[in-house]
Short mmCIF file of C-alpha atoms in Angstrom, two decimals:
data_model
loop_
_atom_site.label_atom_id
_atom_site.label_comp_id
_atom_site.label_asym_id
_atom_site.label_seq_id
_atom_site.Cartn_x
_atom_site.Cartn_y
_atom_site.Cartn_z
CA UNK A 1 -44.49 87.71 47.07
CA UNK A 2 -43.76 85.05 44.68
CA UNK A 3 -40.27 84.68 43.54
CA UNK A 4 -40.72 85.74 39.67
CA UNK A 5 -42.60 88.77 41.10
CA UNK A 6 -39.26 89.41 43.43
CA UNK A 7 -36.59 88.94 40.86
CA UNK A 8 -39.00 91.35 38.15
CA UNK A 9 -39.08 93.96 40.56
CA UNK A 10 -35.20 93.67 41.41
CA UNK A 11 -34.38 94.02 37.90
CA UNK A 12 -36.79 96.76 36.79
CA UNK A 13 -34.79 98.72 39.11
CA UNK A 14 -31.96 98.00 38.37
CA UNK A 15 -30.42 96.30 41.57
CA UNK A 16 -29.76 92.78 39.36
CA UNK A 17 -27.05 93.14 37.12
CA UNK A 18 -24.69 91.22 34.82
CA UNK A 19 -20.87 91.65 34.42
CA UNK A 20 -17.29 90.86 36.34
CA UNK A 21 -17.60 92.23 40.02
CA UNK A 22 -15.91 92.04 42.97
CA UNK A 23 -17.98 90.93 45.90
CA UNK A 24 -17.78 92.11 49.72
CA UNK A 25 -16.35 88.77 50.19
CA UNK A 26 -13.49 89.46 47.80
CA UNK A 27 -15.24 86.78 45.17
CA UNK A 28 -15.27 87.74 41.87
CA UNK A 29 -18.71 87.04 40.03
CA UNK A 30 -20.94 87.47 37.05
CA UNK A 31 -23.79 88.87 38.83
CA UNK A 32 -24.09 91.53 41.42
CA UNK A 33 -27.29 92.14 43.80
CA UNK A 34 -27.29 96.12 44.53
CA UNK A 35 -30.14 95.94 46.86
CA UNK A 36 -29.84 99.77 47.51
CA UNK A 37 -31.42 99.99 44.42
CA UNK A 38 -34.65 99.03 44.97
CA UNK A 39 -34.69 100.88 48.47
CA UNK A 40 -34.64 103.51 46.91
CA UNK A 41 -38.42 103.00 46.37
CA UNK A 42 -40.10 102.96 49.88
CA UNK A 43 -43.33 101.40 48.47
CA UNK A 44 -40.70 98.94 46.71
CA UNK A 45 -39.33 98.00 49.80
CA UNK A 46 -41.88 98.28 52.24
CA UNK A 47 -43.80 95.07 50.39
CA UNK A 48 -40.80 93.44 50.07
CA UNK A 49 -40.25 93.73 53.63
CA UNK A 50 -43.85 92.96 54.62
CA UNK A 51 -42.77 89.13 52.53
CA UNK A 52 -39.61 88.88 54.77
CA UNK A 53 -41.71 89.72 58.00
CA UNK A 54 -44.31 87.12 56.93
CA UNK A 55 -42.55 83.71 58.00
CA UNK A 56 -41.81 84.92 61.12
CA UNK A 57 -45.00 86.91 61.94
CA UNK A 58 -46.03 84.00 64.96
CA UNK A 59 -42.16 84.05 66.23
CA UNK A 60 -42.85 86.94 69.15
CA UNK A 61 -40.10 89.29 67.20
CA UNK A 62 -39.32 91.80 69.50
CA UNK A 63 -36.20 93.31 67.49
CA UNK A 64 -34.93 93.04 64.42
CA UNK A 65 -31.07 92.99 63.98
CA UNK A 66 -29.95 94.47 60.43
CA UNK A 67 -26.08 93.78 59.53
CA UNK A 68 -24.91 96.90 58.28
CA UNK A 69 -25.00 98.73 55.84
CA UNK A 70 -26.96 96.21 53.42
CA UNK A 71 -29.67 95.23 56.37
CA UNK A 72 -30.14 98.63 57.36
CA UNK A 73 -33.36 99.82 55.66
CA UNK A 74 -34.63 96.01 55.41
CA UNK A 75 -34.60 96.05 59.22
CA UNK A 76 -36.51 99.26 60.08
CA UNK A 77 -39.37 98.01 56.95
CA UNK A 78 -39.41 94.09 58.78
CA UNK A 79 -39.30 95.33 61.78
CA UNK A 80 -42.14 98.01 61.28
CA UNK A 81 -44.08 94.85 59.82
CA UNK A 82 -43.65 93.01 63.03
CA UNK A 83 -44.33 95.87 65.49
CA UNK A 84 -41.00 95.45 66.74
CA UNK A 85 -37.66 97.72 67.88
CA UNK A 86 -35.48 97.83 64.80
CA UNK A 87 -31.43 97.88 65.40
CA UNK A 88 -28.30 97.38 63.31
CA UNK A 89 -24.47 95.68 63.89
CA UNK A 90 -21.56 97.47 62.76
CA UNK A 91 -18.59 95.41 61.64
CA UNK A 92 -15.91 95.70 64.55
CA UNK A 93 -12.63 95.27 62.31
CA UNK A 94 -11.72 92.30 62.87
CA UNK A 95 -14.09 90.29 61.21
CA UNK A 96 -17.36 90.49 63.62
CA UNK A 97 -19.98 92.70 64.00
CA UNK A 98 -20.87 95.18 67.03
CA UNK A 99 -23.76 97.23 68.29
CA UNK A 100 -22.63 100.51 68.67
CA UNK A 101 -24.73 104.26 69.07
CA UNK A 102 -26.32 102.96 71.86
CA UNK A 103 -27.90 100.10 70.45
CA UNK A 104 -28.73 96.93 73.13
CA UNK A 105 -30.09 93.69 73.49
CA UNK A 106 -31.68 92.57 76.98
CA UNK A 107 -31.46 89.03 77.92
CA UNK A 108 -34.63 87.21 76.59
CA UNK A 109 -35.49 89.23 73.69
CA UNK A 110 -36.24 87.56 70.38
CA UNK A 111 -34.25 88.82 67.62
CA UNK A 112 -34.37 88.33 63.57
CA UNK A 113 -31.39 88.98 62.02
CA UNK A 114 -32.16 90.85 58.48
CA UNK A 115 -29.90 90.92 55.61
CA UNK A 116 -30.31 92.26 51.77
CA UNK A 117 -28.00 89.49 49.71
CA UNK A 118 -26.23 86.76 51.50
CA UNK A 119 -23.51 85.28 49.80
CA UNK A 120 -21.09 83.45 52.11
CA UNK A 121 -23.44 84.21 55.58
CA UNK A 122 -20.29 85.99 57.34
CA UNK A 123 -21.89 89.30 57.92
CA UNK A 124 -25.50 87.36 59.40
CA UNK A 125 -22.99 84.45 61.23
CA UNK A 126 -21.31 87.55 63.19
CA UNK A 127 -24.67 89.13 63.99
CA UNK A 128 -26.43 86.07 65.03
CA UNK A 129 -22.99 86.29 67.67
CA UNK A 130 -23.36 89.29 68.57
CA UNK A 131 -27.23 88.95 69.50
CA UNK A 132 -26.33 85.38 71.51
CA UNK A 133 -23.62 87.10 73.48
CA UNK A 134 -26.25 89.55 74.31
CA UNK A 135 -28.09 86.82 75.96
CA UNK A 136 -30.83 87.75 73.34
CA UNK A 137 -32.43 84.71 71.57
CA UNK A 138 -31.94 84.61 67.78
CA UNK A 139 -34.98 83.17 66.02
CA UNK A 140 -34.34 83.22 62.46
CA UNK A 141 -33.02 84.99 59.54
CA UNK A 142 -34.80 86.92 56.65
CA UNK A 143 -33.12 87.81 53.09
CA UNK A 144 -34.10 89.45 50.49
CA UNK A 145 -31.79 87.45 48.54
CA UNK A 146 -29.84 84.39 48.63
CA UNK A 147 -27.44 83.97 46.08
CA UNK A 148 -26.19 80.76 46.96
CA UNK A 149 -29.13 78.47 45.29
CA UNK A 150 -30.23 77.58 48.70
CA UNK A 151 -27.16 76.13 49.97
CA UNK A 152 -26.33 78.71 52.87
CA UNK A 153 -27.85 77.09 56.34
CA UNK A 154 -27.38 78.69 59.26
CA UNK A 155 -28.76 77.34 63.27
CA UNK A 156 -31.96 78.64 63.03
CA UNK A 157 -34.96 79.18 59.48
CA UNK A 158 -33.30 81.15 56.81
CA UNK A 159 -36.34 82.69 54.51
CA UNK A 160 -35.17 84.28 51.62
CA UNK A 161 -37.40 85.73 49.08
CA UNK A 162 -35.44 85.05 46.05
CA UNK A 163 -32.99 82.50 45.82
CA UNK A 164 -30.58 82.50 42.86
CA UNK A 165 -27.66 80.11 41.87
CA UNK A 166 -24.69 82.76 41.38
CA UNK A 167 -21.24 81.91 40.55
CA UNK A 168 -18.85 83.25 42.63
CA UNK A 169 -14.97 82.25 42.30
CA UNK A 170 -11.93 83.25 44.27
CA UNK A 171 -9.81 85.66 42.60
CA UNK A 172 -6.94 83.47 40.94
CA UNK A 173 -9.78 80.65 39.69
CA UNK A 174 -11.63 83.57 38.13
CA UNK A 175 -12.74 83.14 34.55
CA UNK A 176 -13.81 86.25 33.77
CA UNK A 177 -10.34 87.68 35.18
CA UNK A 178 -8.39 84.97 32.93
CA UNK A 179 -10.58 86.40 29.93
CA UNK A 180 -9.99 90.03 30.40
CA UNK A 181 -13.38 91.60 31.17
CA UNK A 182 -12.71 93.81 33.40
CA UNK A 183 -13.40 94.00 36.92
CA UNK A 184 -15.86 96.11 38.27
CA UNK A 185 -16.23 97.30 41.86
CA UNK A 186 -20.10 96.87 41.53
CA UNK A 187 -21.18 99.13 44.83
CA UNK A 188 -19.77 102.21 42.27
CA UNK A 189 -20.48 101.15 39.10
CA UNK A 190 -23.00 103.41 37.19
CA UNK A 191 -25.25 101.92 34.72
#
């Protein structure tokens, strides 16, 4: 899928939008990916998971690794693209990410590590952990979106299907904060 044809999609429905939000990072912002939105649609996300799988359709994928909750549904769709075991990570609590409910990696496997909007990496940095103390071998990672204009590298191919340049501020260097507009919590805001 071509980029436009991405970003069209995510904002016909609905899961681009403009304002002041808090991010899962705790940065504020003036745009907020809701990727939930357009999973809602499992045509919708199905093709757009066929375009993640594609890069990585040679690799020998034998599992694909969502980081919950936002990788969830993007793994099972990528994985079912690559023929492949679809699991997700939990966060732990203390900043990494687990597999829990009986999820497992064997030694050897090849895992891609799916996420829906990466902003600062943490979440896919933690997986891509958890799968190499698993003695799996992690062979790339697949967005839907990267917000960071490209900038985000991790130790093995990032492909992201639409990358974006979106400001994103700590709290107290906030702009939007020092003008008023209020802050929205953007995972319950209702258009």
């Amino acid at each position: 899928m071509h980029p436009d044809d991405v970003r069209a999609l995510l904002e016909r429905t609905g899961a681009i939008r403009s304002g002041h939000f808090r991010l899962t990072s705790g940065l504020h912002s003036d745009l907020f990916i809701l990727c939930a939105q357009v999973e809602q649609y499992p045509r919708e996300t199905e093709r757009l998971a066929h375009a993640m799988a594609e890069p990585f359709r040679d690799r020998g994928i034998t599992v694909v690794v969502g980081a919950a909750v936002g990788g969830i549904i993007l793994a099972y769709e990528v994985a079912r693209a690559l023929d492949a075991r679809a699991i997700f990570a939990e966060k732990d609590g203390a900043g990494g990410m687990v597999l829990r409910r009986g999820f497992t990696l064997r030694p050897g496997e090849r895992a891609l590590v799916v996420e829906d909007a990466l902003t600062t990496g943490g979440s896919v940095r933690a997986v891509l952990q958890t799968v190499r103390a698993s003695g799996a071998e992690a062979v790339g990672v697949a967005a839907l979106v990267d917000r960071t204009g490209g900038t985000l590298t991790f130790d093995v191919p990032l492909h992201a299907l639409l990358t974006l340049r979106a400001a994103a501020w700590p709290p107290h260097a906030c702009p939007l904060c020092r003008a008023g507009v209020p802050l929205l919590e953007p995972k319950e805001h209702r258009r």
